Amino acid sequence: MDYFSNSCLSFLLLALSFQTYMACNPSDLLALNGFSNCLTSKIDGWNSTASDCCTWTGVTCDNSTYLSKRVIGLELGNKRLTGMICESLAGLDQLRILNLSHNLLHGTLPAKVFGLQNLEVLDLSNNDFVDSIPPIGKMSSIRYVDLSKNYFKGSINATLCEISPHIQVLNLASNNFSGEVSRSFGQCTSLQHLFLNSNSLSGNFPESLLQLQNLHVLHLEDNIFSGQLNAELGNLSNLVELDISSNRFSGNLPNVFGKLGKLEHFSANTNMFSGYLPESLVNSPSLITLDVDNNTLNGAININCSAMIHLVSLNLGSNNFHGPIPESISYCQSLNILNLSKNKLGGEIPYNFKNLQALTSLSLSKNNLANISGALGILQHCKNLTTLILSMNFQDEQIPGDVNLQFKNLKALAIPNCQLRGLIPLWLNGCKKLQLLDMSWNLLGGSIPLWIGNFNSLFYLDLSNNSFTGGIPMSLTGLQTLTDRNISTDGNAPCVPLYKTRVPSGSLQYNKIGSLPPTLDLSCNKLTGPIWPSFGNLKRLHVLKLNKNDLSGPIPDSLSGMSSLETLDLSYNKLSGEIPTSLVKLNFLSKFSVAYNQLCGEIPTGGQFLTFPNSSFMGNKGLGARDFAFCQLVDSPREQMTIIGLPFAVGSATGFVLTVNFFLQVWVGVPKARKKMKPINK
Ligand SMILES: *[C@@H]1O[C@H](CO)[C@@H](O)[C@H](O)[C@H]1NC(C)=O
Ligand SMILES: *[C@@H]1O[C@H](CO)[C@@H](O)[C@H](O)[C@H]1NC(C)=O
Ligand SMILES: *[C@@H]1O[C@H](CO)[C@@H](O)[C@H](O)[C@H]1NC(C)=O
Ligand SMILES: *[C@@H]1O[C@H](CO)[C@@H](O)[C@H](O)[C@H]1NC(C)=O
Ligand SMILES: *[C@@H]1O[C@H](CO)[C@@H](O)[C@H](O)[C@H]1NC(C)=O
Ligand SMILES: *[C@@H]1O[C@H](CO)[C@@H](O)[C@H](O)[C@H]1NC(C)=O
Ligand SMILES: *[C@@H]1O[C@H](CO)[C@@H](O)[C@H](O)[C@H]1NC(C)=O
Ligand SMILES: *[C@@H]1O[C@H](CO)[C@@H](O)[C@H](O)[C@H]1NC(C)=O
Ligand SMILES: *[C@@H]1O[C@H](CO)[C@@H](O)[C@H](O)[C@H]1NC(C)=O
Ligand SMILES: *[C@@H]1O[C@H](CO)[C@@H](O)[C@H](O)[C@H]1NC(C)=O
Ligand SMILES: *[C@@H]1O[C@H](CO)[C@@H](O)[C@H](O)[C@H]1NC(C)=O
Ligand SMILES: *[C@@H]1O[C@H](CO)[C@@H](O)[C@H](O)[C@H]1NC(C)=O
């Protein structure tokens, strides 16, 4: 090669490489500008006057072509895009990855987008797209499709698989697809992950899916599938995850789990399965989580821990399992979460439960268990226990007072509705990590100890409907989690269903401890004394219920400091004086009652007070007059009082108030609104 041709070649190469730095393919540029023009939002980092679109945010180009760079990736997930997708996008004919997920795009999808021959990954999830999916064109390279969390509707079929035999992931979850799953799904032989959950799909378990030998993950939950499962489910021998919960499947669970040798997660909760747990299921060596909650399964609990060596989470709640809790469960050494609540289990907690050293959450509520002293004595050895739910058992027993009981890691303890007798036990004071304590609906008595205010993480305390006497411990008004906005609770803590009643509609249930509103509920006891002004320090408190006690004295002005308060119930006490007008500052207050006290004076106007019904104020002495000028602070109701030498029977509200008011204005000349009340000592 001579010098000239050599340098010429260098020049050519230089020019070419220069050009590749300069420009993206003009038709790609056109397509991207067309796409951008259909949006109603700007895309940060896009500059339509800068001609190399390969430098734009989210755009990837292929550098291998010499003449111009081709756009092969468009990834604009989570960019707050609004507007529609228009056809011009289909001009990106070399596109391999299209990700527009987590935006606010709406409208229908243009059919041409489904004709991109080179597209491998399509993620349009988490938008507001509507209507049916357009007919699939020539997407012969596609392997990953995520259209979940939109408003797509219509029936679903697998024409996609006809065109592209390589599709591995198909996610159509959380849309409004309906009808039966088409037989054509049998063609999706490469499919590994299929999500059809949270739609309105119906019919039997789709038979076509039983041909998908490569399926690892199958989610059908939250649809209206029905009928029985048959033994051919065993065909899906590569399944690792199967979720068929929240459907209307019925009949027995098929005894096929021996064939599902890789299955780690099986969830069938909230169906109508009946009969026993199949032998192959309770002997599955691969299962890590098993959830058959809320069916009508029965028989004894016959989990074989010698076989189920990987079991971490077992949920058999809300079924008809009966008999004693088998001791053998204590050999499931990896067990973290055990939920046997709402069954017909009897007897006591087996002694060997103390060996469940990995156990973090135990729920046994609503069974017929006995011997709470034994239960707590055993469970204290489960050192990792953070959540203990024992509601509706141990009827009519004495709460153990053994000071040596230790639950150092306990975060949630619920023993409501057990007719328990006794005092609040001293051992509770050692549960330093408590966030939630529910001992409501029992027969506990004595006073509420001062140390209840020492729990640094406590934010939910329910001692309602017992027979506690004495005053409200002032230490409660210093609870650190409720006074300090910065302390956050553990949002990942497990579910805490707090069963209280046998009426389903009346039962209280929450998902996560962290989602419970910060609450102090001392209602329905026999507490006396005042409401401490320092309650105003509880800035984070959402619910304060002190109703149905014998509390007296005024409603402190400072309660307006509880700036997060949503519910304030002080009804059925002996509170007197006026309702402090400062309470109108409680912007989040939506439930409020001071009914059946001995309050008088004006009802504050403005703020949330405009929304409270009359029933919030009824049953007081003299509450509700527009311009009442005179208000007494008294100690006891139904007493005869003497006002300016005249005898009045206290109790008949409005008429009395108006009369006195009129009397005072006309004859004494007292100004209309008065801030301070005048105590009358009797
Ligand atoms: C867009 O690109 C043009 C030409 O390269 C440049 O002059 C202009 O400043 C750019 N605008 C923005 C907002 O980056
Ligand atoms: C193309 O080249 C640019 C600049 O050298 C580089 O940043 C980019 O990663 C390359 N793209 C691909 C797909 O190789
Ligand atoms: C698409 O983008 C979103 C948001 O950036 C990201 O979470 C998601 O994993 C991406 N999808 C694919 C298939 O890579
Ligand atoms: C599959 O669904 C698409 C779009 O919903 C429809 O156009 C097509 O006709 C259907 N194919 C079959 C075989 O049902
Ligand atoms: C979903 O479809 C059902 C009928 O199939 C319809 O009643 C319902 O309103 C739809 N929901 C939405 C959000 O479009
Ligand atoms: C299940 O597998 C067997 C044997 O591999 C096969 O004959 C049968 O057709 C499969 N069942 C279904 C419903 O695909
Ligand atoms: C239990 O299942 C029934 C229907 O089978 C359903 O109505 C109910 O909501 C389910 N309960 C829970 C807590 O999921
Ligand atoms: C429990 O599992 C072990 C180990 O797989 C097995 O040897 C034993 O027979 C099983 N017991 C029952 C009652 O199935
Ligand atoms: C335990 O089972 C009950 C009753 O079925 C259910 O409502 C609750 O959510 C379950 N708790 C956990 C921690 O799974
Ligand atoms: C108990 O919890 C600790 C801390 O989370 C953990 O390191 C330990 O492995 C757990 N014990 C068991 C037996 O799982
Ligand atoms: C309760 O259980 C403990 C420990 O298992 C046992 O010692 C005690 O006798 C039991 N009490 C009753 C009344 O059964
Ligand atoms: C108090 O608890 C008992 C059960 O101990 C229950 O029957 C009653 O309804 C509860 N009362 C209130 C007002 O919650």
Tab-separated table of N, CA and C in Angstrom, residues 431-532:
chain	number	residue	atom	x	y	z
A	431	CYS	N	-40.159	-5.670	78.152
A	431	CYS	CA	-40.273	-5.737	76.682
A	431	CYS	C	-39.925	-4.365	76.120
A	432	LYS	N	-38.649	-4.048	76.137
A	432	LYS	CA	-38.226	-2.674	75.839
A	432	LYS	C	-38.491	-2.256	74.402
A	433	LYS	N	-38.655	-3.236	73.511
A	433	LYS	CA	-38.810	-2.876	72.100
A	433	LYS	C	-40.266	-2.777	71.646
A	434	LEU	N	-41.197	-2.900	72.579
A	434	LEU	CA	-42.610	-2.912	72.193
A	434	LEU	C	-43.010	-1.692	71.372
A	435	GLN	N	-43.665	-1.960	70.248
A	435	GLN	CA	-44.241	-0.885	69.436
A	435	GLN	C	-45.754	-0.902	69.552
A	436	LEU	N	-46.274	-2.118	69.725
A	436	LEU	CA	-47.721	-2.278	69.764
A	436	LEU	C	-48.102	-3.155	70.946
A	437	LEU	N	-49.053	-2.695	71.739
A	437	LEU	CA	-49.550	-3.496	72.852
A	437	LEU	C	-51.065	-3.416	72.867
A	438	ASP	N	-51.693	-4.564	72.691
A	438	ASP	CA	-53.154	-4.614	72.703
A	438	ASP	C	-53.604	-5.645	73.731
A	439	MET	N	-54.166	-5.145	74.843
A	439	MET	CA	-54.717	-6.044	75.855
A	439	MET	C	-56.169	-5.676	76.115
A	440	SER	N	-56.801	-5.156	75.083
A	440	SER	CA	-58.171	-4.676	75.215
A	440	SER	C	-59.158	-5.831	75.363
A	441	TRP	N	-60.353	-5.466	75.765
A	441	TRP	CA	-61.452	-6.420	75.864
A	441	TRP	C	-61.122	-7.589	76.790
A	442	ASN	N	-60.554	-7.297	77.917
A	442	ASN	CA	-60.329	-8.312	78.931
A	442	ASN	C	-60.986	-7.853	80.221
A	443	LEU	N	-60.634	-8.493	81.305
A	443	LEU	CA	-61.217	-8.131	82.593
A	443	LEU	C	-60.114	-7.652	83.534
A	444	LEU	N	-59.077	-7.052	82.949
A	444	LEU	CA	-57.943	-6.613	83.757
A	444	LEU	C	-58.320	-5.426	84.638
A	445	GLY	N	-57.693	-5.353	85.803
A	445	GLY	CA	-58.027	-4.280	86.729
A	445	GLY	C	-56.790	-3.641	87.327
A	446	GLY	N	-56.994	-2.924	88.416
A	446	GLY	CA	-55.886	-2.196	89.036
A	446	GLY	C	-55.596	-0.930	88.250
A	447	SER	N	-54.498	-0.299	88.589
A	447	SER	CA	-54.201	0.934	87.874
A	447	SER	C	-53.220	0.662	86.742
A	448	ILE	N	-53.184	1.585	85.793
A	448	ILE	CA	-52.231	1.466	84.686
A	448	ILE	C	-50.895	1.970	85.207
A	449	PRO	N	-49.865	1.115	85.199
A	449	PRO	CA	-48.606	1.512	85.852
A	449	PRO	C	-47.907	2.665	85.135
A	450	LEU	N	-47.161	3.416	85.922
A	450	LEU	CA	-46.407	4.562	85.393
A	450	LEU	C	-45.405	4.148	84.318
A	451	TRP	N	-44.803	2.962	84.513
A	451	TRP	CA	-43.744	2.554	83.577
A	451	TRP	C	-44.245	2.321	82.161
A	452	ILE	N	-45.550	2.372	81.962
A	452	ILE	CA	-46.095	2.195	80.611
A	452	ILE	C	-45.593	3.311	79.677
A	453	GLY	N	-45.155	4.421	80.298
A	453	GLY	CA	-44.629	5.522	79.495
A	453	GLY	C	-43.162	5.358	79.134
A	454	ASN	N	-42.540	4.246	79.585
A	454	ASN	CA	-41.100	4.074	79.354
A	454	ASN	C	-40.748	3.374	78.054
A	455	PHE	N	-41.757	2.867	77.355
A	455	PHE	CA	-41.455	2.164	76.105
A	455	PHE	C	-41.067	3.179	75.027
A	456	ASN	N	-39.811	3.114	74.615
A	456	ASN	CA	-39.314	4.135	73.682
A	456	ASN	C	-39.892	4.026	72.284
A	457	SER	N	-40.425	2.868	71.932
A	457	SER	CA	-40.910	2.682	70.559
A	457	SER	C	-42.429	2.526	70.483
A	458	LEU	N	-43.082	2.517	71.613
A	458	LEU	CA	-44.524	2.257	71.622
A	458	LEU	C	-45.292	3.358	70.907
A	459	PHE	N	-46.151	2.958	69.959
A	459	PHE	CA	-46.980	3.961	69.314
A	459	PHE	C	-48.429	3.514	69.203
A	460	TYR	N	-48.694	2.279	69.610
A	460	TYR	CA	-50.076	1.797	69.549
A	460	TYR	C	-50.378	1.088	70.860
A	461	LEU	N	-51.221	1.693	71.662
A	461	LEU	CA	-51.562	1.117	72.962
A	461	LEU	C	-53.074	1.031	73.076
A	462	ASP	N	-53.567	-0.181	73.226
A	462	ASP	CA	-55.002	-0.361	73.368
A	462	ASP	C	-55.270	-1.155	74.649
A	463	LEU	N	-55.791	-0.453	75.647
A	463	LEU	CA	-56.162	-1.099	76.910
A	463	LEU	C	-57.658	-0.944	77.148
A	464	SER	N	-58.384	-0.676	76.075
A	464	SER	CA	-59.804	-0.362	76.213
A	464	SER	C	-60.612	-1.552	76.702
A	465	ASN	N	-61.760	-1.239	77.274
A	465	ASN	CA	-62.725	-2.261	77.687
A	465	ASN	C	-62.137	-3.256	78.685
A	466	ASN	N	-61.560	-2.705	79.761
A	466	ASN	CA	-61.141	-3.495	80.916
A	466	ASN	C	-61.754	-2.826	82.152
A	467	SER	N	-61.164	-3.051	83.284
A	467	SER	CA	-61.690	-2.403	84.490
A	467	SER	C	-60.606	-1.618	85.210
A	468	PHE	N	-59.771	-0.969	84.447
A	468	PHE	CA	-58.686	-0.209	85.058
A	468	PHE	C	-59.233	0.973	85.855
A	469	THR	N	-58.599	1.208	87.007
A	469	THR	CA	-59.017	2.310	87.875
A	469	THR	C	-57.854	3.276	88.075
A	470	GLY	N	-58.084	4.309	88.842
A	470	GLY	CA	-57.033	5.295	89.099
A	470	GLY	C	-56.927	6.275	87.947
A	471	GLY	N	-55.847	7.048	87.960
A	471	GLY	CA	-55.697	8.085	86.952
A	471	GLY	C	-54.971	7.586	85.716
A	472	ILE	N	-54.991	8.433	84.687
A	472	ILE	CA	-54.188	8.150	83.495
A	472	ILE	C	-52.742	8.437	83.877
A	473	PRO	N	-51.821	7.483	83.702
A	473	PRO	CA	-50.438	7.805	84.068
A	473	PRO	C	-49.908	8.953	83.197
A	474	MET	N	-49.386	9.964	83.862
A	474	MET	CA	-48.933	11.139	83.116
A	474	MET	C	-47.775	10.777	82.177
A	475	SER	N	-47.073	9.701	82.519
A	475	SER	CA	-45.925	9.281	81.697
A	475	SER	C	-46.341	8.969	80.258
A	476	LEU	N	-47.603	8.616	80.059
A	476	LEU	CA	-48.072	8.332	78.699
A	476	LEU	C	-47.916	9.540	77.784
A	477	THR	N	-47.990	10.718	78.386
A	477	THR	CA	-47.919	11.922	77.571
A	477	THR	C	-46.483	12.247	77.186
A	478	GLY	N	-45.551	11.376	77.604
A	478	GLY	CA	-44.159	11.593	77.228
A	478	GLY	C	-43.639	10.486	76.318
A	479	LEU	N	-44.530	9.614	75.835
A	479	LEU	CA	-44.084	8.508	74.978
A	479	LEU	C	-43.282	9.055	73.797
A	480	GLN	N	-42.044	8.578	73.713
A	480	GLN	CA	-41.102	9.193	72.787
A	480	GLN	C	-41.533	9.137	71.324
A	481	THR	N	-42.080	7.997	70.905
A	481	THR	CA	-42.499	7.872	69.497
A	481	THR	C	-43.653	8.812	69.164
A	482	LEU	N	-44.408	9.181	70.169
A	482	LEU	CA	-45.577	10.009	69.892
A	482	LEU	C	-45.292	11.497	70.061
A	483	THR	N	-44.186	11.803	70.729
A	483	THR	CA	-43.862	13.214	70.903
A	483	THR	C	-42.854	13.680	69.865
A	484	ASP	N	-42.035	12.732	69.400
A	484	ASP	CA	-40.951	13.106	68.501
A	484	ASP	C	-41.293	12.675	67.092
A	485	ARG	N	-41.394	13.610	66.202
A	485	ARG	CA	-41.782	13.307	64.829
A	485	ARG	C	-40.775	12.438	64.087
A	486	ASN	N	-39.536	12.423	64.541
A	486	ASN	CA	-38.496	11.809	63.722
A	486	ASN	C	-38.355	10.309	63.890
A	487	ILE	N	-38.897	9.774	64.961
A	487	ILE	CA	-38.756	8.337	65.153
A	487	ILE	C	-39.729	7.616	64.236
A	488	SER	N	-39.190	6.727	63.414
A	488	SER	CA	-40.093	6.018	62.512
A	488	SER	C	-40.220	4.584	62.969
A	489	THR	N	-41.365	4.006	62.697
A	489	THR	CA	-41.608	2.640	63.118
A	489	THR	C	-41.202	1.689	62.008
A	490	ASP	N	-41.105	0.460	62.365
A	490	ASP	CA	-40.637	-0.574	61.468
A	490	ASP	C	-41.715	-0.926	60.439
A	491	GLY	N	-41.580	-0.392	59.250
A	491	GLY	CA	-42.591	-0.596	58.215
A	491	GLY	C	-42.613	-2.006	57.657
A	492	ASN	N	-41.585	-2.777	57.914
A	492	ASN	CA	-41.529	-4.119	57.349
A	492	ASN	C	-42.011	-5.195	58.315
A	493	ALA	N	-42.466	-4.779	59.452
A	493	ALA	CA	-42.957	-5.753	60.418
A	493	ALA	C	-44.146	-6.499	59.821
A	494	PRO	N	-44.355	-7.736	60.240
A	494	PRO	CA	-45.413	-8.532	59.631
A	494	PRO	C	-46.820	-8.057	59.992
A	495	CYS	N	-47.775	-8.758	59.423
A	495	CYS	CA	-49.176	-8.396	59.620
A	495	CYS	C	-49.596	-8.567	61.073
A	496	VAL	N	-50.475	-7.752	61.508
A	496	VAL	CA	-51.029	-7.903	62.841
A	496	VAL	C	-52.540	-7.875	62.774
A	497	PRO	N	-53.160	-9.017	62.625
A	497	PRO	CA	-54.613	-9.005	62.678
A	497	PRO	C	-55.049	-9.039	64.136
A	498	LEU	N	-55.821	-8.082	64.536
A	498	LEU	CA	-56.200	-7.988	65.942
A	498	LEU	C	-57.671	-8.391	66.075
A	499	TYR	N	-57.904	-9.693	66.115
A	499	TYR	CA	-59.290	-10.129	66.158
A	499	TYR	C	-59.934	-9.763	67.472
A	500	LYS	N	-61.087	-9.193	67.379
A	500	LYS	CA	-61.765	-8.839	68.607
A	500	LYS	C	-63.151	-9.427	68.697
A	501	THR	N	-63.852	-9.456	67.611
A	501	THR	CA	-65.227	-9.918	67.708
A	501	THR	C	-65.391	-11.170	66.872
A	502	ARG	N	-66.496	-11.815	67.083
A	502	ARG	CA	-66.797	-12.975	66.269
A	502	ARG	C	-67.594	-12.562	65.032
A	503	VAL	N	-67.977	-11.314	64.999
A	503	VAL	CA	-68.669	-10.788	63.818
A	503	VAL	C	-67.591	-10.362	62.816
A	504	PRO	N	-67.605	-10.942	61.616
A	504	PRO	CA	-66.545	-10.608	60.669
A	504	PRO	C	-66.451	-9.101	60.394
A	505	SER	N	-67.605	-8.463	60.229
A	505	SER	CA	-67.579	-7.046	59.879
A	505	SER	C	-67.008	-6.207	61.019
A	506	GLY	N	-67.146	-6.712	62.247
A	506	GLY	CA	-66.678	-5.929	63.380
A	506	GLY	C	-65.219	-6.185	63.719
A	507	SER	N	-64.618	-7.155	63.058
A	507	SER	CA	-63.237	-7.478	63.430
A	507	SER	C	-62.274	-6.469	62.833
A	508	LEU	N	-61.219	-6.272	63.570
A	508	LEU	CA	-60.262	-5.250	63.201
A	508	LEU	C	-59.076	-5.946	62.564
A	509	GLN	N	-58.648	-5.509	61.417
A	509	GLN	CA	-57.511	-6.158	60.797
A	509	GLN	C	-56.643	-5.154	60.052
A	510	TYR	N	-55.377	-5.299	60.237
A	510	TYR	CA	-54.452	-4.391	59.568
A	510	TYR	C	-53.377	-5.188	58.862
A	511	ASN	N	-52.747	-4.607	57.892
A	511	ASN	CA	-51.731	-5.338	57.148
A	511	ASN	C	-50.374	-5.314	57.824
A	512	LYS	N	-49.858	-4.165	58.036
A	512	LYS	CA	-48.519	-4.047	58.599
A	512	LYS	C	-48.600	-3.261	59.900
A	513	ILE	N	-47.730	-3.590	60.826
A	513	ILE	CA	-47.713	-2.803	62.058
A	513	ILE	C	-47.505	-1.340	61.702
A	514	GLY	N	-46.612	-1.102	60.769
A	514	GLY	CA	-46.280	0.263	60.388
A	514	GLY	C	-47.442	1.033	59.795
A	515	SER	N	-48.478	0.309	59.317
A	515	SER	CA	-49.594	1.025	58.715
A	515	SER	C	-50.685	1.347	59.730
A	516	LEU	N	-50.491	0.920	60.969
A	516	LEU	CA	-51.458	1.263	62.001
A	516	LEU	C	-51.306	2.733	62.383
A	517	PRO	N	-52.412	3.416	62.635
A	517	PRO	CA	-52.281	4.804	63.082
A	517	PRO	C	-51.798	4.849	64.525
A	518	PRO	N	-50.893	5.747	64.856
A	518	PRO	CA	-50.483	5.914	66.250
A	518	PRO	C	-51.699	6.169	67.138
A	519	THR	N	-51.868	5.309	68.154
A	519	THR	CA	-53.135	5.272	68.876
A	519	THR	C	-52.936	5.102	70.381
A	520	LEU	N	-53.709	5.824	71.162
A	520	LEU	CA	-53.859	5.545	72.592
A	520	LEU	C	-55.344	5.338	72.850
A	521	ASP	N	-55.701	4.137	73.230
A	521	ASP	CA	-57.106	3.845	73.479
A	521	ASP	C	-57.254	3.304	74.901
A	522	LEU	N	-57.807	4.145	75.770
A	522	LEU	CA	-58.044	3.731	77.158
A	522	LEU	C	-59.541	3.724	77.456
A	523	SER	N	-60.345	3.699	76.409
A	523	SER	CA	-61.789	3.848	76.585
A	523	SER	C	-62.398	2.670	77.333
A	524	CYS	N	-63.587	2.864	77.839
A	524	CYS	CA	-64.350	1.823	78.532
A	524	CYS	C	-63.577	1.209	79.700
A	525	ASN	N	-63.134	2.056	80.599
A	525	ASN	CA	-62.535	1.601	81.842
A	525	ASN	C	-63.165	2.394	82.976
A	526	LYS	N	-62.490	2.449	84.099
A	526	LYS	CA	-63.041	3.203	85.227
A	526	LYS	C	-62.037	4.239	85.676
A	527	LEU	N	-61.359	4.840	84.706
A	527	LEU	CA	-60.307	5.796	85.031
A	527	LEU	C	-60.905	7.092	85.572
A	528	THR	N	-60.200	7.660	86.529
A	528	THR	CA	-60.660	8.912	87.140
A	528	THR	C	-59.560	9.973	87.023
A	529	GLY	N	-59.855	11.145	87.531
A	529	GLY	CA	-58.850	12.215	87.514
A	529	GLY	C	-58.898	13.002	86.214
A	530	PRO	N	-57.905	13.857	86.007
A	530	PRO	CA	-57.965	14.792	84.887
A	530	PRO	C	-57.345	14.249	83.596
A	531	ILE	N	-57.601	14.951	82.522
A	531	ILE	CA	-56.867	14.754	81.268
A	531	ILE	C	-55.668	15.685	81.354
A	532	TRP	N	-54.474	15.149	81.335
A	532	TRP	CA	-53.284	15.967	81.545
A	532	TRP	C	-53.076	16.963	80.403
